[in-house]
Amino acid sequence: MTVVSDFTAILSGNSWWGNSVSGASLPGRPAFVSFSFDTSISAAELASSDTQAFKNSLRPFTEDEKAVARAALQQWAAASGLVFLEVPAGLGDIRFTTADFSTDPKYAIYSGFGYYPNVSINYDYDNQIGGDVFVQYGRVAIGLMLHEIGHAIGFKHPFDGDPTLTPSLDDKSQTVMSYTGAQPTHLGPLDLQAVAYLYNGPGTGGSQDSAWQWTGYNTLIQVGTGGNDIFRGFNTGDVISGAAGDDVAMLNNGNDQMFGGLGNDSIHGDAGNDLLSGDDGNDTLFGDAGNDALRGGAGADALYGGDGLDVIEAGSGNDVVYGGAGDDTLTGGDGNDVLQGDAGTDFFNFSAPRAAYSISIYGGTTVVVDGVDGTDTVYSGEYLNFADGNYATGGLVANTLFSPVDPSGPATNDLLYGGAGNDTLAGGAGADVLVGLAGNDTAYGGTGNDYFYGGDGNDVFSGGAGVDVLVAGNGNDVAYGGDDQDYLYGGAGNDVLVGGGGVDVLLGETGDDYLYGGDGGDYFYGDVDNDTGFGGGGNNIFVMAAGNDVATGEDGQDYFYMGDGDDIMYGGAGVDVLLGEAGNDTFDGGAGTDYLFLGPGGNDKVLFNANSGVDVVNDFEVANDLVALQGTMLTSFDQVLAATTDYGSFSIITADANTAIWLIGVNKSQLLATDFTFS
């Protein structure tokens, strides 16, 4: 047994980053950790030895008890790089609840207990009970909460395990994790050292990302640093841009979106309906449970759909694709790919007409398709979709080809194929699959959760009611999601995607696309070329790749990440975050308090008028960037200087009692007349 006199005596070996990722040590990395106040915990997550009476006794914290817990969390956060974010009941990493400990003999002598984090980023493992805190009825107090939260973030008792703390220091005045001494009201010196070691020091929260935001929809947005980043998601949903580097992500439950960027990325979607894009590099993507959309991009990728109705596009390179359980749609793209459908009715897409491919059959179940896309090997697939028709594999025998599917569709009314030509497909009620293929097709899903695949041609889709997935394919397509949560993928061409009501995901892909979210908080991904996104009502998230893009948030708390190019951003009302990147960008935060990140280089313009509220401007480069004052009380550079006050390393230009511009990193003496225009 090792006896020490420092903070290592309270390190359990657990943290919210696990122990390591790809061989890299993680102590010292800031972390986002969610918490919730719960009314119950699933019986399946509690210890099997817990009595039923204990399980039945779980009760929520009172409002006063919640205030004590939040105060204890704040102490740990203020001493480290931890950022604690409150989420709805049942969804926290740390879940607080009270119980009657007298109903279970093994707990009767305690006032509370907390579980260590139980996370493995590499292996997509996050035990939901890990981090949870249980407190005896009426025992919630600041000292106890500091102690139990200590367990929940990875600290042990100083007298347990190896090493242990020298007895003379094993006291609550040194660490709240001790059992000896008077009940503390503040963290001890060993606690401060330990939490700074494990999660970095005070004021570093969020510094593991180049930018981040916590949205009104309980969605955590993170933008990577351009290095080898590590991301851990929330149960409530995530939007992550990895940027360059070999990134590792475990996104947890929730409907998540991640764009890996350059590098060899490893992404686990976990439960929820996820949109995962590896982009360039040799990527490994796991959709896991839920109806997921996976894109490999360039490189030799491995894509695993997992359970659910998945849409997987491997991209260029020699890829391996596994659909997993459920009715999946798999596209290999260029390269020699291995595609396996697994359980369910699976569809495999090929870009050219049937005549462009030679097909070999082995053992009645393995199909080798050799053509313009490369040589693909297909296992456990029911349908092959070519540009001019669809073929069923169900009746295959060795070394024989197979007949096209009847254009009127199989016996079920839910599976419709248009084939070549200009087709009209109507799904009606139920969960429908409508495949237009070549030609200018029109498809109506009706009620139910529908799946559309347009193929080549200029197609028009209407999802109607239900949660719909619309994959437009090549051509200049128009897709209407309708009410509810819809997923719209434009494919190549200049597309118009309209989400309608609900929280929609709109992915423009190649071409100059128009993306309209409608009501609800929507997610937009523009990809390359020149795209236009309009959010409508709700809290919207725009992630636009290279190109000259335009994005409008309207009402709500909106987030913009525009990528390279000459972009234009309109935040509208609400608290918005606008990130520019390279290029000559134009920023209009709109009403409310907005945060503008102009990005490196370029000649950027900030539009500011009498209704703009407060704009906090980062990355402003004197002599390169411009503030355009429109209809304000400031009509000359002299008036600007008179209205400017320095506060340390930044300055504030106060236009009137309700409007101001904060220039972060710029002082009054640095300003030039050429930095402003007036109208």
XYZ file of C-alpha atoms in Angstrom:
679
model
C 0.000 0.000 0.000
C 1.412 3.365 -1.067
C 0.933 6.332 1.280
C 1.200 9.818 -0.242
C 0.810 13.380 0.968
C -0.623 14.941 -2.201
C -3.797 15.038 -4.313
C -3.073 11.724 -6.054
C -4.638 10.033 -3.015
C -8.112 11.018 -4.245
C -7.723 10.107 -7.942
C -9.929 7.091 -8.689
C -8.641 6.508 -12.227
C -12.016 7.532 -13.671
C -13.076 10.747 -15.400
C -15.573 11.974 -17.973
C -12.917 11.306 -20.617
C -12.319 7.708 -19.543
C -8.682 6.734 -19.186
C -7.217 7.225 -22.658
C -8.103 7.735 -26.307
C -5.914 6.214 -29.023
C -3.112 5.911 -26.505
C -3.198 9.600 -25.518
C -3.341 10.490 -21.834
C -6.350 12.660 -20.989
C -5.716 14.301 -17.583
C -5.735 18.062 -17.935
C -8.447 18.183 -20.593
C -11.460 20.466 -19.929
C -14.871 18.818 -20.226
C -18.547 19.575 -20.708
C -20.708 17.612 -18.244
C -24.499 17.742 -18.169
C -26.643 17.318 -15.070
C -30.328 16.862 -14.329
C -32.666 16.539 -11.372
C -34.575 13.308 -11.796
C -37.836 11.889 -10.573
C -36.789 8.278 -11.192
C -33.951 6.101 -12.446
C -34.619 3.096 -14.675
C -34.720 -0.099 -12.619
C -32.452 -1.686 -15.224
C -29.721 0.831 -14.375
C -29.869 0.420 -10.596
C -27.937 -2.301 -8.788
C -29.655 -5.680 -9.001
C -29.172 -6.008 -5.233
C -31.139 -2.820 -4.502
C -34.404 -3.538 -2.725
C -37.626 -2.782 -4.533
C -38.593 -0.499 -1.670
C -35.452 1.577 -2.280
C -36.208 1.811 -5.998
C -39.774 2.883 -5.254
C -38.598 5.578 -2.833
C -36.759 7.738 -5.378
C -37.933 11.357 -5.237
C -36.836 14.597 -6.966
C -34.842 17.344 -5.258
C -36.817 20.275 -3.885
C -36.088 23.715 -5.320
C -33.971 24.571 -2.263
C -32.019 21.325 -2.646
C -31.446 22.033 -6.329
C -29.944 25.406 -5.396
C -27.484 23.677 -3.039
C -26.463 21.193 -5.748
C -25.941 23.977 -8.289
C -23.786 25.890 -5.795
C -21.613 22.813 -5.232
C -21.252 22.257 -8.971
C -20.221 25.881 -9.366
C -17.391 25.444 -6.856
C -15.963 22.504 -8.804
C -16.395 24.386 -12.104
C -14.745 27.570 -10.811
C -11.670 25.557 -9.823
C -11.231 23.778 -13.150
C -12.048 23.457 -16.834
C -15.366 21.759 -16.115
C -18.487 23.330 -17.634
C -21.712 21.997 -16.097
C -24.866 22.398 -18.217
C -28.343 21.647 -16.905
C -30.631 19.474 -19.049
C -34.156 18.061 -18.656
C -34.837 15.214 -16.228
C -33.451 11.844 -17.267
C -30.855 13.217 -19.687
C -27.952 14.329 -17.482
C -24.523 12.768 -17.234
C -24.939 13.427 -13.520
C -28.488 12.708 -12.348
C -29.477 13.860 -8.868
C -32.229 12.169 -6.873
C -33.173 11.548 -3.242
C -34.253 8.248 -1.724
C -35.199 6.619 1.565
C -31.934 4.894 2.491
C -33.619 3.091 5.403
C -35.367 0.838 2.865
C -32.100 -0.884 1.909
C -29.736 -2.209 4.614
C -26.582 -1.608 2.574
C -27.347 2.131 2.318
C -28.877 2.729 5.754
C -25.677 4.046 7.374
C -24.990 6.599 4.618
C -26.272 10.097 3.880
C -25.519 9.805 0.178
C -23.495 8.055 -2.478
C -22.271 8.888 -5.966
C -21.035 6.737 -8.833
C -17.776 7.363 -10.655
C -17.996 8.249 -14.368
C -17.972 5.022 -16.360
C -16.906 6.097 -19.836
C -14.766 4.661 -22.623
C -14.484 7.025 -25.588
C -12.574 4.491 -27.709
C -15.184 1.782 -27.333
C -18.350 3.890 -27.357
C -19.275 3.037 -23.787
C -21.002 5.356 -21.344
C -22.792 3.560 -18.525
C -25.821 5.709 -17.755
C -25.633 5.104 -13.992
C -22.061 6.424 -13.982
C -21.932 9.878 -12.375
C -25.339 9.630 -10.694
C -25.810 10.966 -7.156
C -28.301 9.657 -4.569
C -28.995 11.473 -1.280
C -30.992 10.435 1.783
C -34.234 12.357 2.273
C -33.556 15.684 3.995
C -29.755 15.370 3.992
C -28.891 17.662 1.080
C -26.206 20.090 2.314
C -23.278 21.875 0.688
C -20.592 19.676 2.280
C -22.309 16.440 1.299
C -22.964 17.675 -2.244
C -19.324 18.720 -2.721
C -18.340 15.204 -1.628
C -20.796 13.256 -3.806
C -20.162 15.426 -6.866
C -16.481 14.702 -6.259
C -17.257 11.013 -6.802
C -19.352 11.897 -9.864
C -16.387 13.595 -11.542
C -13.868 10.892 -10.642
C -12.514 11.303 -7.084
C -12.287 8.657 -4.358
C -11.977 8.663 -0.587
C -8.397 9.374 0.509
C -8.394 6.244 2.689
C -9.617 3.863 -0.047
C -7.621 1.978 -2.650
C -4.036 2.690 -3.565
C -2.531 5.169 -2.914
C -3.945 6.437 0.364
C -3.394 9.795 2.015
C -1.106 10.131 5.011
C -3.405 10.048 8.104
C -2.382 13.496 9.336
C -3.821 15.033 6.134
C -6.939 12.850 5.901
C -9.288 15.603 6.999
C -12.129 17.585 5.412
C -10.075 20.746 5.776
C -7.726 19.235 3.178
C -10.250 17.456 0.953
C -14.035 17.177 0.907
C -13.537 13.503 -0.011
C -12.424 12.730 3.564
C -14.699 11.323 6.285
C -12.796 13.060 9.107
C -13.423 16.513 10.560
C -16.100 19.186 10.451
C -18.474 19.369 7.504
C -16.869 21.654 4.864
C -18.452 24.524 2.981
C -15.676 24.892 0.401
C -13.261 22.705 -1.501
C -9.976 21.922 0.218
C -6.486 22.504 -1.195
C -6.127 18.883 -2.344
C -9.484 19.106 -4.156
C -8.375 22.234 -5.993
C -5.143 20.580 -7.084
C -6.845 17.328 -8.107
C -9.607 18.874 -10.209
C -7.119 21.179 -11.974
C -4.959 18.135 -12.734
C -7.860 16.108 -14.100
C -9.782 18.815 -16.007
C -7.299 21.729 -16.294
C -7.248 24.925 -14.289
C -9.720 27.727 -13.563
C -11.046 29.628 -16.556
C -10.207 26.929 -19.119
C -13.748 25.601 -19.572
C -14.485 25.100 -23.262
C -10.881 25.714 -24.312
C -10.667 22.178 -25.710
C -12.686 23.594 -28.656
C -12.016 26.594 -30.880
C -15.657 27.629 -30.347
C -18.748 26.254 -28.605
C -22.313 27.176 -27.767
C -25.098 25.787 -25.615
C -28.384 26.355 -27.469
C -31.939 26.902 -26.293
C -32.784 23.429 -27.616
C -30.321 21.779 -25.198
C -27.935 21.144 -28.088
C -24.193 21.409 -27.517
C -22.326 22.875 -30.506
C -18.567 22.347 -30.708
C -15.979 23.360 -33.303
C -12.639 21.559 -33.224
C -9.214 23.117 -33.017
C -7.830 21.705 -36.258
C -5.706 19.199 -34.331
C -6.510 15.708 -33.089
C -9.645 16.510 -31.106
C -11.722 14.396 -28.743
C -15.445 15.009 -28.374
C -17.979 13.531 -25.964
C -21.607 14.239 -26.728
C -24.710 14.833 -24.649
C -27.921 12.829 -24.369
C -29.815 15.905 -25.572
C -28.101 16.275 -28.968
C -24.904 17.630 -30.487
C -23.625 19.502 -33.516
C -19.864 19.106 -33.984
C -17.444 20.289 -36.649
C -14.179 18.445 -36.171
C -12.108 20.542 -38.607
C -8.736 19.074 -39.588
C -6.987 16.365 -37.588
C -7.666 12.788 -36.532
C -10.735 13.259 -34.363
C -12.433 10.820 -31.981
C -16.052 11.304 -30.910
C -18.631 9.459 -28.839
C -21.853 11.390 -29.251
C -24.099 9.618 -26.740
C -27.905 9.541 -27.030
C -29.816 12.246 -28.857
C -30.086 13.318 -32.493
C -26.532 14.311 -33.336
C -24.645 15.809 -36.257
C -20.909 15.609 -36.740
C -18.705 16.641 -39.632
C -15.230 15.213 -39.196
C -13.339 17.391 -41.666
C -9.869 16.464 -42.872
C -8.124 13.592 -41.142
C -8.816 10.024 -40.078
C -11.816 10.318 -37.805
C -13.588 7.812 -35.565
C -17.186 8.719 -34.711
C -19.783 6.804 -32.675
C -23.324 8.151 -33.001
C -24.813 6.040 -30.190
C -28.611 6.089 -29.842
C -30.670 8.666 -31.740
C -31.089 9.672 -35.376
C -27.615 10.882 -36.296
C -26.016 12.592 -39.289
C -22.321 11.668 -39.406
C -19.893 12.788 -42.095
C -16.276 11.700 -42.015
C -15.238 13.949 -44.914
C -11.704 13.461 -46.297
C -9.503 10.821 -44.699
C -9.793 7.172 -43.689
C -12.758 7.405 -41.363
C -14.639 4.946 -39.159
C -18.277 5.830 -38.509
C -20.757 3.970 -36.303
C -24.391 5.011 -36.530
C -25.337 2.641 -33.686
C -29.031 2.652 -32.726
C -31.463 4.955 -34.539
C -32.169 5.993 -38.119
C -28.808 7.371 -39.175
C -27.249 9.022 -42.217
C -23.532 8.299 -42.699
C -21.170 9.806 -45.295
C -17.606 8.630 -45.574
C -16.208 11.155 -48.051
C -12.853 10.614 -49.730
C -10.592 7.904 -48.330
C -10.810 4.252 -47.319
C -13.685 4.363 -44.853
C -15.455 1.823 -42.648
C -19.124 2.670 -42.081
C -21.449 0.761 -39.734
C -25.116 1.691 -39.721
C -26.189 -0.338 -36.701
C -29.863 -0.784 -35.865
C -32.481 1.334 -37.600
C -33.260 2.608 -41.086
C -29.890 3.926 -42.218
C -28.755 5.815 -45.323
C -25.031 5.275 -45.943
C -22.897 6.878 -48.649
C -19.289 5.704 -48.612
C -17.801 8.214 -51.078
C -14.611 7.713 -53.052
C -12.014 5.165 -51.970
C -12.050 1.462 -51.163
C -14.673 1.364 -48.444
C -16.351 -1.210 -46.213
C -20.039 -0.613 -45.426
C -22.286 -2.591 -43.046
C -25.935 -1.650 -42.956
C -26.799 -3.539 -39.778
C -30.334 -4.416 -38.741
C -33.158 -2.517 -40.435
C -34.037 -1.452 -43.975
C -30.906 0.338 -45.161
C -29.791 2.154 -48.307
C -26.093 1.803 -49.152
C -24.061 3.633 -51.802
C -20.454 2.638 -52.340
C -19.356 5.442 -54.650
C -16.061 5.309 -56.514
C -13.615 2.581 -55.552
C -13.679 -1.132 -54.803
C -16.178 -1.395 -51.984
C -17.583 -4.147 -49.786
C -21.263 -3.593 -48.980
C -23.193 -5.770 -46.540
C -26.857 -5.204 -45.863
C -27.444 -7.592 -42.950
C -30.976 -7.999 -41.528
C -33.851 -6.124 -43.164
C -34.689 -5.113 -46.726
C -31.615 -3.341 -48.067
C -31.011 -1.257 -51.187
C -27.683 -0.724 -52.969
C -27.251 2.289 -55.258
C -25.053 2.490 -58.375
C -24.571 5.682 -60.370
C -24.774 4.477 -64.000
C -27.299 2.496 -66.092
C -27.393 -1.298 -65.712
C -25.535 -1.829 -69.017
C -22.420 -0.142 -67.588
C -21.829 -3.032 -65.169
C -21.003 -6.715 -65.313
C -22.524 -8.813 -62.558
C -21.261 -12.096 -61.128
C -23.081 -14.233 -58.584
C -21.432 -16.618 -56.146
C -23.286 -19.079 -53.977
C -26.622 -17.395 -54.587
C -25.989 -14.707 -51.959
C -22.829 -12.844 -52.993
C -23.042 -10.381 -55.893
C -19.991 -8.770 -57.479
C -20.815 -5.637 -59.481
C -17.988 -4.430 -61.738
C -18.335 -1.124 -63.595
C -17.663 2.576 -63.746
C -17.735 2.948 -59.946
C -15.194 0.186 -59.363
C -15.625 -3.426 -58.315
C -18.124 -3.736 -55.482
C -18.982 -6.873 -53.530
C -22.517 -6.998 -52.181
C -23.657 -9.303 -49.375
C -27.165 -9.743 -48.046
C -28.826 -7.206 -50.313
C -32.374 -7.350 -51.612
C -32.341 -4.674 -54.345
C -29.743 -3.115 -56.657
C -30.664 0.383 -57.867
C -29.128 1.469 -61.193
C -29.696 4.772 -62.975
C -32.184 3.188 -65.377
C -33.892 0.573 -63.263
C -34.068 -1.519 -60.129
C -33.279 -5.230 -59.793
C -34.265 -7.691 -57.097
C -31.709 -10.195 -55.826
C -34.150 -12.522 -54.072
C -34.306 -15.101 -56.887
C -30.611 -15.331 -57.661
C -28.970 -18.584 -58.693
C -25.297 -19.054 -59.435
C -24.034 -17.430 -62.649
C -27.439 -16.154 -63.775
C -28.718 -12.616 -63.912
C -32.026 -11.519 -62.500
C -35.164 -9.793 -63.672
C -36.025 -6.135 -63.164
C -38.520 -5.271 -60.481
C -42.043 -4.673 -61.780
C -42.391 -0.869 -62.143
C -45.707 -1.040 -60.330
C -43.844 -2.199 -57.261
C -43.874 -5.405 -55.217
C -47.014 -6.861 -53.693
C -46.948 -4.389 -50.839
C -48.333 -0.896 -51.448
C -45.452 0.558 -49.411
C -42.588 -0.115 -51.853
C -42.792 1.785 -55.172
C -40.213 2.000 -57.999
C -40.445 4.392 -60.906
C -37.634 3.049 -63.086
C -36.470 5.081 -66.087
C -38.724 7.876 -67.329
C -40.813 10.591 -65.740
C -42.775 8.889 -62.963
C -45.400 9.841 -60.402
C -45.343 7.849 -57.152
C -47.927 8.193 -54.377
C -47.322 6.360 -51.130
C -50.508 7.065 -49.216
C -50.810 6.075 -45.563
C -48.118 4.050 -43.844
C -44.339 3.880 -43.935
C -43.513 4.044 -47.648
C -40.375 3.617 -49.742
C -40.519 5.518 -53.055
C -37.643 5.136 -55.538
C -37.819 7.328 -58.646
C -34.467 6.477 -60.301
C -33.797 8.091 -63.725
C -36.152 10.713 -65.128
C -37.960 13.737 -63.768
C -40.059 12.145 -61.049
C -42.775 13.349 -58.681
C -43.341 11.516 -55.398
C -45.890 12.019 -52.603
C -45.350 10.242 -49.322
C -48.656 10.956 -47.643
C -48.980 10.189 -43.939
C -46.464 7.993 -42.173
C -42.682 7.894 -41.974
C -41.546 7.736 -45.608
C -38.273 7.240 -47.487
C -37.626 8.804 -50.920
C -34.773 8.218 -53.346
C -34.879 10.289 -56.525
C -31.848 9.131 -58.492
C -30.982 11.051 -61.658
C -33.255 13.741 -63.062
C -35.017 16.821 -61.752
C -37.341 15.421 -59.106
C -40.065 16.834 -56.862
C -40.733 15.186 -53.476
C -43.411 15.909 -50.905
C -43.045 14.050 -47.626
C -46.343 14.990 -46.026
C -46.997 14.141 -42.392
C -44.558 11.942 -40.515
C -40.801 11.719 -40.058
C -39.528 11.514 -43.649
C -36.129 10.879 -45.235
C -35.747 12.446 -48.697
C -32.608 11.653 -50.732
C -32.799 13.634 -53.964
C -29.826 12.195 -55.860
C -28.438 13.894 -58.968
C -30.296 16.714 -60.713
C -31.957 19.975 -59.755
C -34.459 18.702 -57.231
C -37.214 20.147 -55.048
C -38.040 18.435 -51.746
C -40.744 19.374 -49.220
C -40.460 17.676 -45.854
C -43.859 18.657 -44.514
C -44.714 18.633 -40.823
C -42.712 16.741 -38.186
C -38.976 16.097 -38.132
C -37.621 15.446 -41.644
C -34.232 14.628 -43.164
C -33.569 16.126 -46.623
C -30.450 15.346 -48.707
C -30.017 17.260 -51.940
C -27.254 15.331 -53.702
C -25.565 16.764 -56.788
C -27.308 19.657 -58.544
C -28.952 22.926 -57.601
C -31.623 21.825 -55.152
C -34.433 23.441 -53.190
C -35.058 21.799 -49.816
C -37.998 22.943 -47.677
C -38.228 21.468 -44.199
C -41.644 22.766 -43.174
C -42.789 22.347 -39.577
C -40.715 20.502 -37.011
C -37.003 20.188 -36.325
C -35.535 19.363 -39.754
C -32.108 18.381 -41.076
C -31.296 19.828 -44.526
C -28.127 18.707 -46.320
C -27.524 20.465 -49.627
C -24.421 18.572 -50.803
C -22.912 19.521 -54.189
C -24.453 22.426 -56.135
C -25.917 25.842 -55.402
C -28.716 24.890 -53.038
C -31.573 26.755 -51.356
C -32.410 25.420 -47.900
C -35.545 26.640 -46.115
C -36.130 25.267 -42.647
C -39.556 26.677 -41.872
C -40.867 26.656 -38.315
C -38.900 24.799 -35.685
C -35.209 24.747 -34.859
C -33.521 23.341 -37.976
C -30.068 22.050 -38.910
C -28.498 23.162 -42.209
C -25.402 21.770 -43.935
C -24.475 23.502 -47.164
C -21.411 21.534 -48.342
C -19.354 23.058 -51.167
C -20.612 25.612 -53.741
C -22.806 28.645 -53.093
C -25.731 27.856 -50.829
C -28.568 29.855 -49.284
C -30.115 28.886 -45.957
C -33.190 30.438 -44.351
C -34.029 29.346 -40.829
C -37.468 30.748 -40.137
C -38.671 30.545 -36.538
C -36.823 28.583 -33.878
C -33.202 28.065 -32.893
C -31.326 27.181 -36.088
C -27.862 25.785 -36.740
C -26.050 26.502 -40.014
C -22.878 24.616 -40.956
C -21.774 25.735 -44.423
C -18.647 24.426 -46.126
C -16.545 26.291 -48.694
C -18.339 28.621 -51.099
C -20.049 32.000 -51.061
C -23.011 31.242 -48.828
C -25.913 33.235 -47.410
C -27.650 32.244 -44.164
C -30.548 33.936 -42.365
C -31.548 32.930 -38.857
C -34.675 35.029 -38.221
C -36.096 34.739 -34.670
C -34.454 32.492 -32.108
C -30.962 31.682 -30.921
C -29.074 30.819 -34.095
C -25.602 29.418 -34.707
C -23.626 29.994 -37.919
C -20.402 28.235 -38.958
C -19.804 29.325 -42.539
C -16.459 27.899 -43.645
C -14.225 29.472 -46.290
C -15.621 31.836 -48.927
C -17.318 35.229 -49.057
C -20.317 34.583 -46.832
C -23.250 36.656 -45.595
C -24.904 36.003 -42.223
C -28.108 37.525 -40.824
C -28.768 36.562 -37.231
C -32.199 38.120 -36.803
C -33.734 38.540 -33.359
C -32.300 36.600 -30.434
C -28.867 35.739 -29.087
C -26.868 34.511 -32.100
C -23.344 33.190 -32.670
C -21.770 33.887 -36.092
C -18.423 32.323 -37.105
C -16.847 33.360 -40.382
C -13.535 31.611 -41.244
C -11.442 32.715 -44.256
C -12.892 35.022 -46.920
C -14.591 38.402 -47.116
C -17.626 37.860 -44.914
C -20.561 40.085 -43.985
C -22.079 39.844 -40.497
C -25.437 41.213 -39.377
C -26.249 39.997 -35.891
C -29.709 41.546 -35.878
C -31.559 42.438 -32.693
C -30.355 41.077 -29.364
C -26.911 40.321 -27.990
C -24.857 38.590 -30.687
C -21.371 37.071 -30.753
C -19.409 37.541 -33.988
C -16.180 35.698 -34.819
C -14.811 37.219 -38.031
C -12.169 34.556 -38.555
C -8.657 34.817 -39.964
C -7.737 37.097 -42.873
C -10.069 38.635 -45.404
C -11.871 41.967 -45.468
C -14.915 41.395 -43.283
C -17.838 43.735 -42.740
C -20.031 44.124 -39.647
C -23.444 45.702 -40.319
C -24.797 47.647 -37.350
C -27.964 49.738 -37.120
C -30.171 51.383 -34.509
C -31.937 48.064 -33.754
C -28.859 45.857 -33.572
C -28.629 45.620 -29.791
C -25.177 44.558 -28.586
C -22.633 42.949 -30.920
C -19.544 41.322 -29.395
C -16.994 41.261 -32.226
C -13.972 38.950 -32.116
C -11.047 38.778 -34.586
C -11.523 42.366 -35.814
C -8.434 43.365 -37.822
C -7.779 47.102 -37.924
C -7.242 48.414 -41.493
C -8.701 45.217 -42.989
C -12.187 44.841 -41.522
C -15.055 47.319 -41.548
C -17.939 48.393 -39.308
C -20.824 49.782 -41.380
C -22.945 52.053 -39.158
C -26.425 52.435 -40.650
C -28.965 54.878 -39.223
C -27.318 55.196 -35.814
C -26.587 58.366 -33.835
C -22.923 58.027 -34.854
C -22.351 59.741 -38.193
C -18.608 60.477 -38.174
C -15.345 58.960 -37.009
C -14.953 61.715 -34.407
C -18.300 60.726 -32.907
C -17.189 57.077 -32.879
C -14.051 57.984 -30.925
C -16.073 60.072 -28.484
C -18.396 57.103 -27.900
C -15.557 54.591 -27.414
C -14.254 53.495 -24.006
C -11.421 51.054 -23.305
C -11.893 48.198 -20.849
C -8.579 46.412 -20.528
C -7.772 44.679 -23.810
C -11.078 45.524 -25.507
C -13.170 48.573 -26.266
C -16.893 49.359 -26.334
C -18.493 51.749 -28.819
C -21.798 52.904 -27.306
C -24.155 54.138 -30.000
C -27.027 54.813 -27.586
C -28.497 53.401 -24.381
C -29.601 50.182 -26.111
C -26.934 49.537 -28.735
C -23.198 48.967 -28.512
C -20.309 47.278 -30.290
C -17.664 45.414 -28.305
C -14.347 45.072 -30.149
C -12.444 42.262 -28.437
C -8.654 42.692 -28.580
C -8.860 46.216 -30.033
C -8.361 49.457 -28.105
C -9.583 52.947 -28.994
C -6.106 54.176 -29.939
C -5.829 51.501 -32.637
C -8.991 52.487 -34.519
C -8.735 54.123 -37.937
C -11.225 56.258 -39.826
C -11.104 53.704 -42.641
C -12.483 51.058 -40.269
C -15.952 52.691 -40.407
C -18.570 53.745 -42.929
C -21.717 55.770 -42.232
C -25.111 55.820 -43.924
